[in-house]
mmCIF file of C-alpha atoms in Angstrom:
data_model
loop_
_atom_site.group_PDB
_atom_site.id
_atom_site.type_symbol
_atom_site.label_atom_id
_atom_site.label_comp_id
_atom_site.label_asym_id
_atom_site.label_seq_id
_atom_site.Cartn_x
_atom_site.Cartn_y
_atom_site.Cartn_z
ATOM 1 C CA UNK A 1 -21.232 -5.747 43.419
ATOM 2 C CA UNK A 2 -19.062 -3.432 45.516
ATOM 3 C CA UNK A 3 -19.178 0.311 44.822
ATOM 4 C CA UNK A 4 -16.532 2.979 45.241
ATOM 5 C CA UNK A 5 -18.382 4.092 48.399
ATOM 6 C CA UNK A 6 -17.995 0.563 49.832
ATOM 7 C CA UNK A 7 -14.250 0.709 49.147
ATOM 8 C CA UNK A 8 -13.997 4.104 50.858
ATOM 9 C CA UNK A 9 -15.839 2.796 53.929
ATOM 10 C CA UNK A 10 -13.711 -0.358 54.108
ATOM 11 C CA UNK A 11 -10.480 1.647 53.832
ATOM 12 C CA UNK A 12 -11.622 4.439 56.168
ATOM 13 C CA UNK A 13 -10.994 7.179 53.611
ATOM 14 C CA UNK A 14 -13.068 9.483 51.420
ATOM 15 C CA UNK A 15 -14.466 8.567 48.001
ATOM 16 C CA UNK A 16 -12.186 11.242 46.534
ATOM 17 C CA UNK A 17 -9.145 9.500 48.031
ATOM 18 C CA UNK A 18 -10.213 6.171 46.509
ATOM 19 C CA UNK A 19 -10.613 7.881 43.137
ATOM 20 C CA UNK A 20 -7.149 9.406 43.389
ATOM 21 C CA UNK A 21 -5.607 6.026 44.237
ATOM 22 C CA UNK A 22 -7.359 4.312 41.326
ATOM 23 C CA UNK A 23 -6.135 7.024 38.964
ATOM 24 C CA UNK A 24 -2.579 6.817 40.387
ATOM 25 C CA UNK A 25 -2.585 10.418 41.606
ATOM 26 C CA UNK A 26 0.720 11.298 43.326
ATOM 27 C CA UNK A 27 -0.869 13.314 46.184
ATOM 28 C CA UNK A 28 -2.101 10.223 48.084
ATOM 29 C CA UNK A 29 -0.083 9.087 51.091
ATOM 30 C CA UNK A 30 1.508 5.651 51.077
ATOM 31 C CA UNK A 31 -0.642 4.545 54.020
ATOM 32 C CA UNK A 32 -3.901 5.598 52.359
ATOM 33 C CA UNK A 33 -2.865 3.961 49.086
ATOM 34 C CA UNK A 34 -2.115 0.682 50.864
ATOM 35 C CA UNK A 35 -5.483 0.684 52.667
ATOM 36 C CA UNK A 36 -7.430 1.497 49.505
ATOM 37 C CA UNK A 37 -5.737 -1.221 47.455
ATOM 38 C CA UNK A 38 -6.330 -3.720 50.251
ATOM 39 C CA UNK A 39 -10.023 -2.774 50.321
ATOM 40 C CA UNK A 40 -10.258 -3.129 46.549
ATOM 41 C CA UNK A 41 -8.811 -6.625 46.806
ATOM 42 C CA UNK A 42 -11.011 -7.630 49.748
ATOM 43 C CA UNK A 43 -14.249 -6.426 48.157
ATOM 44 C CA UNK A 44 -13.374 -7.481 44.591
ATOM 45 C CA UNK A 45 -14.138 -3.959 43.385
ATOM 46 C CA UNK A 46 -13.904 -3.292 39.647
ATOM 47 C CA UNK A 47 -13.989 0.334 38.438
ATOM 48 C CA UNK A 48 -16.668 1.299 35.916
ATOM 49 C CA UNK A 49 -14.614 1.636 32.743
ATOM 50 C CA UNK A 50 -17.310 3.600 30.903
ATOM 51 C CA UNK A 51 -17.728 6.157 33.663
ATOM 52 C CA UNK A 52 -13.973 6.494 34.051
ATOM 53 C CA UNK A 53 -13.546 7.073 30.307
ATOM 54 C CA UNK A 54 -16.022 9.959 30.465
ATOM 55 C CA UNK A 55 -13.932 11.588 33.193
ATOM 56 C CA UNK A 56 -10.494 10.964 31.673
ATOM 57 C CA UNK A 57 -11.422 11.113 27.970
ATOM 58 C CA UNK A 58 -9.631 7.769 27.542
ATOM 59 C CA UNK A 59 -11.081 4.275 27.128
ATOM 60 C CA UNK A 60 -7.797 2.333 26.991
ATOM 61 C CA UNK A 61 -9.263 0.628 23.949
ATOM 62 C CA UNK A 62 -7.717 0.280 20.492
ATOM 63 C CA UNK A 63 -9.509 -0.475 17.248
ATOM 64 C CA UNK A 64 -8.081 -2.905 14.688
ATOM 65 C CA UNK A 65 -9.552 -3.193 11.189
ATOM 66 C CA UNK A 66 -8.041 -6.105 9.277
ATOM 67 C CA UNK A 67 -8.559 -6.939 5.631
ATOM 68 C CA UNK A 68 -9.713 -10.555 5.943
ATOM 69 C CA UNK A 69 -10.055 -12.539 9.168
ATOM 70 C CA UNK A 70 -10.152 -15.778 7.124
ATOM 71 C CA UNK A 71 -6.594 -15.126 5.936
ATOM 72 C CA UNK A 72 -4.211 -16.851 8.393
ATOM 73 C CA UNK A 73 -1.748 -13.970 8.015
ATOM 74 C CA UNK A 74 -4.253 -11.482 9.407
ATOM 75 C CA UNK A 75 -5.405 -13.927 12.078
ATOM 76 C CA UNK A 76 -1.846 -14.139 13.375
ATOM 77 C CA UNK A 77 -1.455 -10.380 13.072
ATOM 78 C CA UNK A 78 -4.617 -9.782 15.134
ATOM 79 C CA UNK A 79 -3.427 -12.180 17.817
ATOM 80 C CA UNK A 80 -0.072 -10.413 18.198
ATOM 81 C CA UNK A 81 -1.824 -7.020 18.293
ATOM 82 C CA UNK A 82 -4.153 -8.188 21.079
ATOM 83 C CA UNK A 83 -1.308 -9.696 23.116
ATOM 84 C CA UNK A 84 0.885 -6.585 22.903
ATOM 85 C CA UNK A 85 -2.033 -4.254 23.616
ATOM 86 C CA UNK A 86 -2.993 -6.250 26.703
ATOM 87 C CA UNK A 87 0.601 -6.107 27.942
ATOM 88 C CA UNK A 88 0.473 -2.304 27.626
ATOM 89 C CA UNK A 89 -2.874 -1.976 29.399
ATOM 90 C CA UNK A 90 -5.179 -1.691 26.378
ATOM 91 C CA UNK A 91 -8.073 -3.767 25.059
ATOM 92 C CA UNK A 92 -8.702 -4.309 21.329
ATOM 93 C CA UNK A 93 -11.930 -4.297 19.301
ATOM 94 C CA UNK A 94 -11.507 -6.021 15.915
ATOM 95 C CA UNK A 95 -13.399 -5.384 12.692
ATOM 96 C CA UNK A 96 -13.126 -7.633 9.615
ATOM 97 C CA UNK A 97 -13.323 -5.735 6.300
ATOM 98 C CA UNK A 98 -13.465 -8.914 4.180
ATOM 99 C CA UNK A 99 -11.471 -7.021 1.501
ATOM 100 C CA UNK A 100 -14.433 -4.617 1.030
ATOM 101 C CA UNK A 101 -13.843 -0.843 1.278
ATOM 102 C CA UNK A 102 -17.469 -0.227 2.335
ATOM 103 C CA UNK A 103 -17.227 -2.745 5.185
ATOM 104 C CA UNK A 104 -13.860 -1.300 6.180
ATOM 105 C CA UNK A 105 -15.404 2.162 6.550
ATOM 106 C CA UNK A 106 -18.374 0.700 8.448
ATOM 107 C CA UNK A 107 -15.999 -0.710 11.069
ATOM 108 C CA UNK A 108 -13.908 2.465 11.222
ATOM 109 C CA UNK A 109 -17.044 4.552 11.789
ATOM 110 C CA UNK A 110 -18.298 2.250 14.545
ATOM 111 C CA UNK A 111 -14.935 2.178 16.278
ATOM 112 C CA UNK A 112 -14.669 5.961 16.251
ATOM 113 C CA UNK A 113 -18.198 6.175 17.692
ATOM 114 C CA UNK A 114 -17.070 3.914 20.547
ATOM 115 C CA UNK A 115 -14.440 6.522 21.483
ATOM 116 C CA UNK A 116 -11.426 4.270 20.993
ATOM 117 C CA UNK A 117 -8.091 5.835 21.880
ATOM 118 C CA UNK A 118 -6.436 4.878 18.593
ATOM 119 C CA UNK A 119 -6.896 2.930 15.390
ATOM 120 C CA UNK A 120 -4.829 0.283 13.578
ATOM 121 C CA UNK A 121 -5.868 -0.292 9.964
ATOM 122 C CA UNK A 122 -4.739 -2.474 7.063
ATOM 123 C CA UNK A 123 -6.483 -0.505 4.284
ATOM 124 C CA UNK A 124 -8.443 -2.348 1.609
ATOM 125 C CA UNK A 125 -7.828 0.536 -0.801
ATOM 126 C CA UNK A 126 -5.876 3.769 -1.015
ATOM 127 C CA UNK A 127 -8.614 6.383 -0.906
ATOM 128 C CA UNK A 128 -11.038 6.150 2.025
ATOM 129 C CA UNK A 129 -12.466 9.659 2.666
ATOM 130 C CA UNK A 130 -13.566 8.556 6.131
ATOM 131 C CA UNK A 131 -10.045 7.628 7.211
ATOM 132 C CA UNK A 132 -8.653 10.805 5.682
ATOM 133 C CA UNK A 133 -11.180 12.788 7.734
ATOM 134 C CA UNK A 134 -10.199 10.850 10.870
ATOM 135 C CA UNK A 135 -6.523 11.633 10.280
ATOM 136 C CA UNK A 136 -7.280 15.329 9.766
ATOM 137 C CA UNK A 137 -9.307 15.327 12.984
ATOM 138 C CA UNK A 138 -6.267 14.091 14.891
ATOM 139 C CA UNK A 139 -7.338 10.501 15.541
ATOM 140 C CA UNK A 140 -4.227 8.524 16.532
ATOM 141 C CA UNK A 141 -3.773 6.013 13.710
ATOM 142 C CA UNK A 142 -1.175 3.546 12.414
ATOM 143 C CA UNK A 143 -1.295 1.621 9.142
ATOM 144 C CA UNK A 144 -0.148 -1.997 9.366
ATOM 145 C CA UNK A 145 0.889 -4.213 6.411
ATOM 146 C CA UNK A 146 -0.776 -1.868 3.891
ATOM 147 C CA UNK A 147 -0.929 1.901 3.791
ATOM 148 C CA UNK A 148 -2.479 4.883 2.023
ATOM 149 C CA UNK A 149 0.202 6.709 -0.014
ATOM 150 C CA UNK A 150 0.603 10.381 0.789
ATOM 151 C CA UNK A 151 -1.223 10.160 4.129
ATOM 152 C CA UNK A 152 0.857 11.297 7.100
ATOM 153 C CA UNK A 153 0.318 8.208 9.261
ATOM 154 C CA UNK A 154 3.048 5.889 10.611
ATOM 155 C CA UNK A 155 3.299 2.622 8.673
ATOM 156 C CA UNK A 156 4.401 -0.732 10.104
ATOM 157 C CA UNK A 157 5.086 -3.179 7.297
ATOM 158 C CA UNK A 158 7.472 -5.731 5.876
ATOM 159 C CA UNK A 159 9.638 -5.201 2.811
ATOM 160 C CA UNK A 160 9.418 -8.221 0.531
ATOM 161 C CA UNK A 161 11.507 -6.942 -2.366
ATOM 162 C CA UNK A 162 14.716 -8.707 -1.341
ATOM 163 C CA UNK A 163 12.801 -11.931 -0.653
ATOM 164 C CA UNK A 164 11.144 -11.739 -4.098
ATOM 165 C CA UNK A 165 14.587 -11.304 -5.661
ATOM 166 C CA UNK A 166 15.752 -14.369 -3.730
ATOM 167 C CA UNK A 167 12.731 -16.303 -4.977
ATOM 168 C CA UNK A 168 13.354 -15.423 -8.626
ATOM 169 C CA UNK A 169 17.046 -16.289 -8.250
ATOM 170 C CA UNK A 170 16.014 -19.610 -6.744
ATOM 171 C CA UNK A 171 13.562 -20.345 -9.579
ATOM 172 C CA UNK A 172 16.091 -19.330 -12.213
ATOM 173 C CA UNK A 173 18.629 -21.638 -10.623
ATOM 174 C CA UNK A 174 16.139 -24.493 -10.928
ATOM 175 C CA UNK A 175 15.898 -23.823 -14.664
ATOM 176 C CA UNK A 176 12.512 -22.060 -14.784
ATOM 177 C CA UNK A 177 12.121 -19.290 -17.372
ATOM 178 C CA UNK A 178 8.356 -18.795 -17.829
ATOM 179 C CA UNK A 179 7.177 -17.240 -14.572
ATOM 180 C CA UNK A 180 3.671 -15.873 -13.932
ATOM 181 C CA UNK A 181 2.102 -14.034 -11.007
ATOM 182 C CA UNK A 182 -1.351 -13.970 -9.428
ATOM 183 C CA UNK A 183 -1.484 -10.332 -8.354
ATOM 184 C CA UNK A 184 -3.387 -8.839 -5.447
ATOM 185 C CA UNK A 185 -5.859 -5.965 -5.895
ATOM 186 C CA UNK A 186 -4.304 -3.066 -7.776
ATOM 187 C CA UNK A 187 -5.964 -0.649 -5.316
ATOM 188 C CA UNK A 188 -3.796 -1.981 -2.458
ATOM 189 C CA UNK A 189 -0.191 -1.006 -1.877
ATOM 190 C CA UNK A 190 0.831 -4.621 -1.317
ATOM 191 C CA UNK A 191 -0.870 -5.660 -4.548
ATOM 192 C CA UNK A 192 1.093 -3.048 -6.504
ATOM 193 C CA UNK A 193 4.394 -3.590 -4.704
ATOM 194 C CA UNK A 194 4.582 -7.348 -5.164
ATOM 195 C CA UNK A 195 3.979 -7.183 -8.913
ATOM 196 C CA UNK A 196 6.609 -4.447 -9.279
ATOM 197 C CA UNK A 197 9.136 -6.415 -7.215
ATOM 198 C CA UNK A 198 8.494 -9.557 -9.274
ATOM 199 C CA UNK A 199 8.865 -7.708 -12.578
ATOM 200 C CA UNK A 200 12.107 -6.042 -11.456
ATOM 201 C CA UNK A 201 13.536 -9.348 -10.264
ATOM 202 C CA UNK A 202 12.751 -11.016 -13.599
ATOM 203 C CA UNK A 203 14.378 -8.185 -15.532
ATOM 204 C CA UNK A 204 17.601 -8.756 -13.611
ATOM 205 C CA UNK A 205 17.748 -12.162 -15.345
ATOM 206 C CA UNK A 206 16.663 -10.875 -18.744
ATOM 207 C CA UNK A 207 13.190 -12.383 -18.352
ATOM 208 C CA UNK A 208 9.944 -10.693 -19.374
ATOM 209 C CA UNK A 209 6.625 -10.576 -17.560
ATOM 210 C CA UNK A 210 4.084 -10.530 -20.407
ATOM 211 C CA UNK A 211 0.545 -9.353 -19.727
ATOM 212 C CA UNK A 212 -0.734 -12.911 -20.207
ATOM 213 C CA UNK A 213 1.375 -13.957 -17.223
ATOM 214 C CA UNK A 214 -0.167 -11.364 -14.873
ATOM 215 C CA UNK A 215 -3.492 -12.553 -13.451
ATOM 216 C CA UNK A 216 -5.630 -10.187 -11.396
ATOM 217 C CA UNK A 217 -6.646 -11.686 -8.070
ATOM 218 C CA UNK A 218 -8.212 -10.301 -4.909
ATOM 219 C CA UNK A 219 -6.200 -11.973 -2.116
ATOM 220 C CA UNK A 220 -8.874 -14.689 -1.791
ATOM 221 C CA UNK A 221 -8.750 -18.352 -2.781
ATOM 222 C CA UNK A 222 -11.370 -18.340 -5.540
ATOM 223 C CA UNK A 223 -9.431 -15.748 -7.541
ATOM 224 C CA UNK A 224 -6.290 -17.896 -7.301
ATOM 225 C CA UNK A 225 -8.193 -20.829 -8.720
ATOM 226 C CA UNK A 226 -9.727 -18.756 -11.530
ATOM 227 C CA UNK A 227 -6.460 -17.093 -12.562
ATOM 228 C CA UNK A 228 -4.551 -20.383 -12.535
ATOM 229 C CA UNK A 229 -7.152 -21.977 -14.790
ATOM 230 C CA UNK A 230 -6.564 -19.119 -17.224
ATOM 231 C CA UNK A 231 -2.814 -19.673 -17.117
ATOM 232 C CA UNK A 232 -3.266 -23.391 -17.823
ATOM 233 C CA UNK A 233 -5.427 -22.592 -20.871
ATOM 234 C CA UNK A 234 -2.718 -20.457 -22.516
ATOM 235 C CA UNK A 235 -1.034 -21.815 -25.686
ATOM 236 C CA UNK A 236 2.234 -21.667 -23.742
ATOM 237 C CA UNK A 237 1.399 -21.956 -20.024
ATOM 238 C CA UNK A 238 3.905 -20.699 -17.453
ATOM 239 C CA UNK A 239 6.275 -23.090 -15.732
ATOM 240 C CA UNK A 240 5.820 -21.365 -12.363
ATOM 241 C CA UNK A 241 2.938 -19.497 -10.746
ATOM 242 C CA UNK A 242 3.819 -17.075 -7.948
ATOM 243 C CA UNK A 243 0.725 -16.255 -5.884
ATOM 244 C CA UNK A 244 0.937 -12.868 -4.153
ATOM 245 C CA UNK A 245 -0.728 -14.207 -1.017
ATOM 246 C CA UNK A 246 -1.377 -17.507 0.716
ATOM 247 C CA UNK A 247 -5.108 -17.907 0.008
ATOM 248 C CA UNK A 248 -4.595 -17.362 -3.730
ATOM 249 C CA UNK A 249 -1.827 -19.974 -3.597
ATOM 250 C CA UNK A 250 -4.256 -22.506 -2.122
ATOM 251 C CA UNK A 251 -6.750 -21.652 -4.865
ATOM 252 C CA UNK A 252 -4.029 -22.205 -7.458
ATOM 253 C CA UNK A 253 -3.231 -25.585 -5.936
ATOM 254 C CA UNK A 254 -6.914 -26.548 -6.166
ATOM 255 C CA UNK A 255 -6.996 -25.560 -9.867
ATOM 256 C CA UNK A 256 -3.975 -27.712 -10.680
ATOM 257 C CA UNK A 257 -5.365 -30.741 -8.882
ATOM 258 C CA UNK A 258 -8.834 -30.312 -10.425
ATOM 259 C CA UNK A 259 -7.246 -30.916 -13.839
ATOM 260 C CA UNK A 260 -5.427 -34.019 -12.716
ATOM 261 C CA UNK A 261 -2.080 -32.213 -12.857
ATOM 262 C CA UNK A 262 0.718 -32.254 -10.307
ATOM 263 C CA UNK A 263 2.821 -29.668 -8.483
ATOM 264 C CA UNK A 264 5.668 -29.226 -9.331
ATOM 265 C CA UNK A 265 5.873 -31.729 -12.201
ATOM 266 C CA UNK A 266 3.244 -29.952 -14.342
ATOM 267 C CA UNK A 267 3.257 -26.513 -12.739
ATOM 268 C CA UNK A 268 5.527 -25.143 -10.031
ATOM 269 C CA UNK A 269 3.954 -22.983 -7.303
ATOM 270 C CA UNK A 270 5.299 -20.384 -4.870
ATOM 271 C CA UNK A 271 3.528 -17.960 -2.553
ATOM 272 C CA UNK A 272 3.873 -14.716 -0.667
ATOM 273 C CA UNK A 273 2.786 -14.948 3.026
ATOM 274 C CA UNK A 274 3.942 -18.229 4.493
ATOM 275 C CA UNK A 275 1.462 -20.040 6.749
ATOM 276 C CA UNK A 276 1.771 -23.161 8.943
ATOM 277 C CA UNK A 277 -0.429 -25.146 6.541
ATOM 278 C CA UNK A 278 2.168 -24.965 3.777
ATOM 279 C CA UNK A 279 4.379 -27.580 5.416
ATOM 280 C CA UNK A 280 1.435 -30.011 5.334
ATOM 281 C CA UNK A 281 0.492 -29.688 1.652
ATOM 282 C CA UNK A 282 1.818 -32.196 -0.848
ATOM 283 C CA UNK A 283 4.339 -31.001 -1.808
ATOM 284 C CA UNK A 284 5.144 -28.422 0.910
ATOM 285 C CA UNK A 285 4.957 -24.947 -0.635
ATOM 286 C CA UNK A 286 7.944 -22.657 -1.116
ATOM 287 C CA UNK A 287 6.930 -19.271 0.263
ATOM 288 C CA UNK A 288 7.982 -15.804 1.376
ATOM 289 C CA UNK A 289 7.471 -15.392 5.111
ATOM 290 C CA UNK A 290 6.680 -12.086 6.787
ATOM 291 C CA UNK A 291 7.571 -11.433 10.468
ATOM 292 C CA UNK A 292 3.863 -11.229 11.275
ATOM 293 C CA UNK A 293 4.036 -11.309 15.054
ATOM 294 C CA UNK A 294 6.744 -8.665 15.147
ATOM 295 C CA UNK A 295 4.696 -6.439 12.836
ATOM 296 C CA UNK A 296 1.640 -6.646 15.089
ATOM 297 C CA UNK A 297 3.610 -5.851 18.215
ATOM 298 C CA UNK A 298 5.482 -2.974 16.583
ATOM 299 C CA UNK A 299 2.204 -1.501 15.291
ATOM 300 C CA UNK A 300 0.712 -1.460 18.786
ATOM 301 C CA UNK A 301 3.804 0.169 20.262
ATOM 302 C CA UNK A 302 3.769 2.867 17.574
ATOM 303 C CA UNK A 303 0.081 3.576 18.184
ATOM 304 C CA UNK A 304 0.469 3.722 21.965
ATOM 305 C CA UNK A 305 3.395 6.115 21.511
ATOM 306 C CA UNK A 306 1.102 8.352 19.458
ATOM 307 C CA UNK A 307 -1.709 8.140 22.033
ATOM 308 C CA UNK A 308 0.559 8.860 24.985
ATOM 309 C CA UNK A 309 2.276 11.819 23.377
ATOM 310 C CA UNK A 310 5.529 10.240 22.265
ATOM 311 C CA UNK A 311 6.687 10.582 18.629
ATOM 312 C CA UNK A 312 5.697 7.396 16.768
ATOM 313 C CA UNK A 313 7.952 5.884 14.130
ATOM 314 C CA UNK A 314 7.271 3.891 10.994
ATOM 315 C CA UNK A 315 8.790 0.405 11.034
ATOM 316 C CA UNK A 316 9.893 -1.743 8.089
ATOM 317 C CA UNK A 317 11.009 -5.328 8.675
ATOM 318 C CA UNK A 318 12.462 -7.734 6.077
ATOM 319 C CA UNK A 319 10.594 -10.747 4.726
ATOM 320 C CA UNK A 320 12.503 -13.933 3.906
ATOM 321 C CA UNK A 321 12.296 -16.834 1.502
ATOM 322 C CA UNK A 322 11.526 -20.299 2.873
ATOM 323 C CA UNK A 323 12.459 -23.043 0.393
ATOM 324 C CA UNK A 324 10.412 -26.244 0.355
ATOM 325 C CA UNK A 325 9.535 -28.550 -2.586
ATOM 326 C CA UNK A 326 6.758 -26.990 -4.706
ATOM 327 C CA UNK A 327 9.067 -25.578 -7.384
ATOM 328 C CA UNK A 328 10.994 -28.716 -8.312
ATOM 329 C CA UNK A 329 13.545 -28.526 -5.521
ATOM 330 C CA UNK A 330 15.501 -31.681 -4.788
ATOM 331 C CA UNK A 331 14.441 -33.678 -1.744
ATOM 332 C CA UNK A 332 16.053 -32.273 1.416
ATOM 333 C CA UNK A 333 17.733 -35.644 1.884
ATOM 334 C CA UNK A 334 19.775 -34.939 -1.231
ATOM 335 C CA UNK A 335 20.564 -31.239 -0.926
ATOM 336 C CA UNK A 336 22.391 -28.918 1.426
ATOM 337 C CA UNK A 337 20.830 -25.745 2.768
ATOM 338 C CA UNK A 338 19.512 -23.505 0.005
ATOM 339 C CA UNK A 339 22.278 -21.082 -1.066
ATOM 340 C CA UNK A 340 19.888 -18.137 -1.382
ATOM 341 C CA UNK A 341 18.213 -18.321 2.024
ATOM 342 C CA UNK A 342 20.576 -20.646 3.888
ATOM 343 C CA UNK A 343 17.377 -22.409 4.892
ATOM 344 C CA UNK A 344 15.491 -25.456 3.671
ATOM 345 C CA UNK A 345 12.246 -26.855 5.050
ATOM 346 C CA UNK A 346 10.492 -30.087 4.215
#
């Protein structure tokens, strides 16, 4: 493997000149720069990233801690983060918290020990002392999707309130009046926000959200199945179940089918966090879609701004309702575009 001394000899310059070229120092002449870069190409030289990070105090590496790598939403988010980071000259190390605060902090600690330049986190709860300490210490950080209230960190997220209102209007228009929700963890901002948005949207139509129609889930499929079974056992079951994320929606679908019931004839189903699978279920699931790729890219840009000394900004993007056929919608062959979303998918 070629060394920096080999490059210097090939280019006919000093090791210091090679170092200045590799670090894009402006004092190097155009001729010397050309010869050094040609030598690098000829010899296939690759700088030692670890040694360079010790000299520059930068690793050009970002950390990403996501809540659940098994959730297709976070898988897509991680992919967009990695693509945008690579385009900006950064690598990404990913940690999967599996919706566990202790595992989240384990990954954060390890990433900080690896001297990452900045950290992207989708918090599993709102009170991690470790992350608060990292913020106080000046670690560049951006929250994505979820956030910790009261912590002065830029947040990149979607706003689903308008889409939830559109969903409730859509369900009301289909004649549904008994609507229930499978909520996410109360310790997460998204878990709290989606229940509040659903309750507010129901109130606009004079509909209540009784305690029996709020099931506590954890953003994973098994909780969706368990909560839906509880709804089905009620003396007056709901007509519609709105799952506050995609995995809980799939669990709800399993619970309905396990009892020999049908969606939407026996129980209508809608979900937050659209995923590609939903068009392949029978029936295809009506869902609220977040601009996941845009969120990941915006989060990286905000973090790189913070790392490179530019003022970062929080970003909020709108979610949208995608109407399919899991809530009793007419077949798309017999209906025009949905009036709420101007969009219908089969």
